[in-house]
Amino acid sequence: MNLSYWERKSWFSNIDFTIVGSGIVGLNCVLELRRKHPKARILVLEKGKLPQGASTKNAGFACFGSISEILSDLKTHSEQEVLQLVQDRFNGIQSLRTLLGDNVIEYQNNGGHELFLNQDVELYERCFSELKFVNELLQPVFKNDAFKVVPDRFNFKGINKNYISQVFEGQIDTGKMMRSLVQLAQQDGITILNSTQAQSFEDTGTEVTVKTDELQFVTKKLLIATNGFAAQLLSEDVKPARAQVLITKPIKNLHIKGTFHLEEGYYYFRNIDNRILLGGGRNLDFKTEETAEFGNTVLVENKLKELLETVILPEQPFEIDYSWSGIMGVGQLKKPIVKQVSDNVVCGVRLGGMGIAIGSTIGKNLAGLVG
Ligand SMILES: Cc1cc2nc3c(=O)[nH]c(=O)nc-3n(C[C@H](O)[C@H](O)[C@H](O)COP(=O)(O)OP(=O)(O)OC[C@H]3O[C@@H](n4cnc5c(N)ncnc54)[C@H](O)[C@@H]3O)c2cc1C
């Protein structure tokens, strides 16, 4: 792009902070930067016309981890680490709710319910036997029992007659959350350049030269919040993980309410606007789903439809409206990577499947790395 004098002067000179990525992390990061630096020139580069990663594609669970997930984490993390993970998720959701308001993001606390397929009886028994222990472990966070055994009240089929429910889990309207974060950033005088992809950068020690698909400019600090696309700019342990989702058409008298987890979190569904939103199935073909390309596969779609027909809505006629996918960033460890990359470059990536819960905190922590 051949920039005019005016374009150079008004958009691309004296930039203090450039953030790559306008997902939940990037947007929370810029809001924090603005709070700390009221006069700074802040620029966001976003490759999509809208944010195009996970933050506008997800299921909107405001969750802290189902019981089987917590037990699984305890195999690879200490009790203290797991407690800290859950505390971070709790704090993150509180901070998002305080920032945007429950009405704006349509926050509802309907509980999060883990369902166990009939064939997963062993898993249910393990979770049931550890219930008291996990509730005690998490007391410092929730000040009450987080997990309870609840009899099936939504007439699901082929599952254990009881769920194990996380009573504090909630759900939000993801689109409303992201729209209001974008609006707040714009109100704060932050420029978001959509359809602009950062291709490379060079830190000279005093400033950073950033090259995009169309132009080149200089910024004092560069903050990378590209999550599942991190490998394009960074050499960190972050792999893309595609997650596929479908949504039904509105269903008359839909009685299902809440967020639901199946098969140790590999499947998840919720109600939204009299519809069921259902996602998951990465475990059917991890290799194919380790991609930063959007798309849906017949294998996963068929499995999601089968779950709707046989488990979730066995007695109710429904139609699939449409499907989509999103790209997450995952790695060997669950912990996000928030670190200095070079003198003037930092990153906050690898949010895994918990970005709603921890995205606001990670965004703030990322901003904290540049003072
Ligand atoms: C289907 C699905 C369901 C999920 N469900 C839940 C859930 O219920 N609850 C929950 O807590 N979490 C959920 N998650 C995870 C959550 O959405 C993510 O953890 C979170 O959105 C990550 O936010 P982020 O800002 O780090 O990344 P992203 O939202 O992916 O943002 C990164 C941004 O960077 C942009 N970008 C990338 N590379 C470049 C570049 N070179 N130049 C410019 N821009 C670039 C991308 O376009 C993108 O907009 C789900 C994810 C998916 C995909």
Coordinates of N, CA and C and ligand atoms in Angstrom, one line a residue, residues 20-26 45-48 50-63 196-199 225-229 232-233 243-245 268 324 326-328 348 351-357, ligand 1:
V20 N -0.9 -7.5 18.2 CA -1.3 -8.3 17.1 C -2.4 -9.3 17.6
G21 N -3.6 -9.2 17.1 CA -4.7 -10.0 17.5 C -5.7 -9.3 18.3
S22 N -7.0 -9.3 17.8 CA -8.1 -8.6 18.6 C -9.0 -9.6 19.2
G23 N -8.5 -10.7 19.7 CA -9.3 -11.7 20.5 C -9.5 -11.1 21.9
I24 N -10.1 -12.0 22.7 CA -10.3 -11.5 24.1 C -9.0 -11.1 24.8
V25 N -7.9 -11.7 24.5 CA -6.6 -11.3 25.1 C -6.2 -10.0 24.6
G26 N -6.1 -9.9 23.3 CA -5.6 -8.6 22.7 C -6.5 -7.4 23.2
L45 N -3.5 -4.8 15.2 CA -3.6 -5.4 13.9 C -4.4 -6.7 14.0
E46 N -5.4 -6.8 13.1 CA -6.2 -8.0 13.1 C -6.4 -8.6 11.7
K47 N -6.0 -9.8 11.5 CA -6.0 -10.3 10.2 C -7.4 -10.5 9.6
G48 N -8.4 -10.7 10.5 CA -9.8 -11.0 10.0 C -10.6 -9.7 9.8
L50 N -13.5 -9.6 11.1 CA -13.9 -9.6 12.5 C -12.7 -10.3 13.2
P51 N -12.7 -10.4 14.5 CA -11.7 -11.2 15.1 C -11.8 -12.7 14.6
Q52 N -10.8 -13.3 14.2 CA -10.9 -14.5 13.4 C -10.0 -15.6 14.1
G53 N -10.3 -16.0 15.3 CA -9.6 -17.1 15.9 C -10.5 -18.0 16.7
A54 N -10.6 -17.7 18.0 CA -11.4 -18.5 18.9 C -12.5 -17.6 19.6
S55 N -12.1 -16.3 19.8 CA -13.0 -15.5 20.7 C -14.4 -15.3 20.2
T56 N -14.6 -15.3 18.9 CA -15.9 -15.1 18.4 C -16.6 -16.4 17.9
K57 N -15.9 -17.5 18.2 CA -16.3 -18.8 17.7 C -16.7 -19.7 18.8
N58 N -16.5 -19.4 20.0 CA -16.5 -20.4 21.1 C -17.9 -20.6 21.6
A59 N -18.0 -21.4 22.6 CA -19.4 -21.9 23.1 C -19.9 -21.0 24.2
G60 N -19.1 -20.1 24.7 CA -19.6 -19.2 25.7 C -19.8 -19.8 27.1
F61 N -19.1 -20.8 27.5 CA -19.1 -21.4 28.8 C -18.3 -20.5 29.7
A62 N -18.8 -20.0 30.8 CA -18.0 -19.3 31.8 C -17.7 -20.4 32.8
C63 N -16.6 -21.2 32.5 CA -16.5 -22.4 33.3 C -15.1 -22.5 34.1
T196 N -5.7 -7.0 8.3 CA -4.3 -6.6 8.3 C -3.5 -7.7 9.0
Q197 N -2.7 -8.4 8.3 CA -1.9 -9.5 8.9 C -0.5 -9.2 9.2
A198 N -0.1 -9.3 10.4 CA 1.4 -9.1 10.7 C 2.1 -10.3 10.2
Q199 N 3.2 -10.0 9.4 CA 3.9 -11.1 8.7 C 5.2 -11.4 9.4
A225 N -0.7 -11.4 20.5 CA -1.8 -12.1 21.2 C -2.6 -13.0 20.1
T226 N -1.8 -13.8 19.5 CA -2.4 -14.5 18.3 C -2.7 -16.0 18.6
N227 N -2.6 -16.4 19.8 CA -3.0 -17.7 20.3 C -2.7 -18.9 19.4
G228 N -3.8 -19.5 18.7 CA -3.6 -20.6 17.9 C -2.7 -20.4 16.6
F229 N -2.5 -19.1 16.3 CA -1.7 -18.8 15.1 C -0.3 -18.4 15.5
Q232 N 3.1 -18.5 13.5 CA 3.5 -17.7 12.3 C 4.5 -16.6 12.7
L233 N 4.5 -16.2 14.0 CA 5.4 -15.1 14.4 C 6.4 -15.5 15.5
A243 N -11.6 -26.5 16.6 CA -12.8 -27.0 17.3 C -14.0 -26.7 16.4
Q244 N -14.8 -27.8 16.2 CA -16.0 -27.6 15.3 C -17.3 -27.5 16.2
V245 N -18.2 -26.7 15.6 CA -19.4 -26.4 16.4 C -20.6 -26.5 15.4
Y268 N -19.4 -30.7 24.2 CA -20.0 -29.7 25.1 C -21.2 -29.1 24.4
W324 N -19.8 -24.2 12.2 CA -18.6 -23.3 12.0 C -17.4 -24.0 12.7
G326 N -13.5 -22.9 15.0 CA -12.6 -21.9 15.6 C -11.3 -22.6 15.8
I327 N -10.3 -21.7 16.0 CA -8.9 -22.3 16.2 C -8.4 -21.9 17.6
M328 N -8.1 -22.9 18.4 CA -7.6 -22.7 19.7 C -6.0 -22.8 19.7
G348 N 1.3 -13.2 24.7 CA 0.4 -13.8 25.6 C -0.4 -14.8 24.8
L351 N -4.1 -20.2 25.1 CA -5.2 -20.1 26.0 C -6.0 -21.3 26.2
G352 N -5.7 -22.3 25.4 CA -6.5 -23.6 25.5 C -8.0 -23.4 25.4
G353 N -8.7 -24.2 26.1 CA -10.2 -24.2 26.0 C -10.8 -23.3 27.1
M354 N -10.1 -22.4 27.7 CA -10.6 -21.7 28.9 C -10.4 -20.2 28.7
G355 N -10.4 -19.7 27.5 CA -10.1 -18.3 27.2 C -11.1 -17.3 27.8
I356 N -12.4 -17.7 27.9 CA -13.4 -16.8 28.5 C -13.0 -16.5 30.0
A357 N -12.6 -17.6 30.6 CA -12.3 -17.5 32.0 C -11.0 -16.8 32.3
Ligands
LIG1 C1 -15.3 -23.8 19.2 C2 -14.6 -23.3 20.4 C3 -15.3 -23.4 21.7 C4 -14.8 -22.8 22.8 N1 -15.5 -22.8 23.9 C5 -15.1 -22.1 25.0 C6 -15.9 -22.0 26.2 O1 -17.0 -22.4 26.2 N2 -15.4 -21.3 27.2 C7 -14.1 -20.9 27.3 O2 -13.6 -20.3 28.3 N3 -13.3 -21.0 26.2 C8 -13.8 -21.6 25.1 N4 -13.0 -21.7 24.0 C9 -11.6 -21.2 24.0 C10 -11.6 -19.7 23.9 O3 -12.4 -19.2 22.9 C11 -10.1 -19.2 23.6 O4 -9.3 -19.7 24.7 C12 -10.0 -17.7 23.6 O5 -11.0 -17.1 22.7 C13 -8.6 -17.3 23.1 O6 -8.5 -15.9 23.0 P1 -7.3 -15.2 22.3 O7 -7.5 -13.8 22.3 O8 -6.0 -15.7 23.0 O9 -7.2 -15.8 20.9 P2 -8.1 -15.6 19.6 O10 -9.5 -15.3 19.9 O11 -7.9 -16.7 18.6 O12 -7.5 -14.2 19.0 C14 -6.3 -14.2 18.3 C15 -6.5 -13.2 17.2 O13 -5.3 -13.0 16.5 C16 -5.6 -12.8 15.1 N5 -4.4 -13.1 14.4 C17 -3.7 -14.2 14.4 N6 -2.5 -14.1 13.7 C18 -2.5 -12.8 13.2 C19 -1.6 -12.1 12.5 N7 -0.4 -12.6 12.1 N8 -1.8 -10.8 12.2 C20 -3.0 -10.2 12.7 N9 -3.9 -10.9 13.4 C21 -3.6 -12.2 13.7 C22 -6.7 -13.8 14.8 O14 -7.4 -13.5 13.7 C23 -7.5 -13.7 16.1 O15 -8.6 -12.8 16.0 C24 -13.5 -22.3 22.8 C25 -12.8 -22.2 21.6 C26 -13.3 -22.7 20.4 C27 -12.6 -22.6 19.1

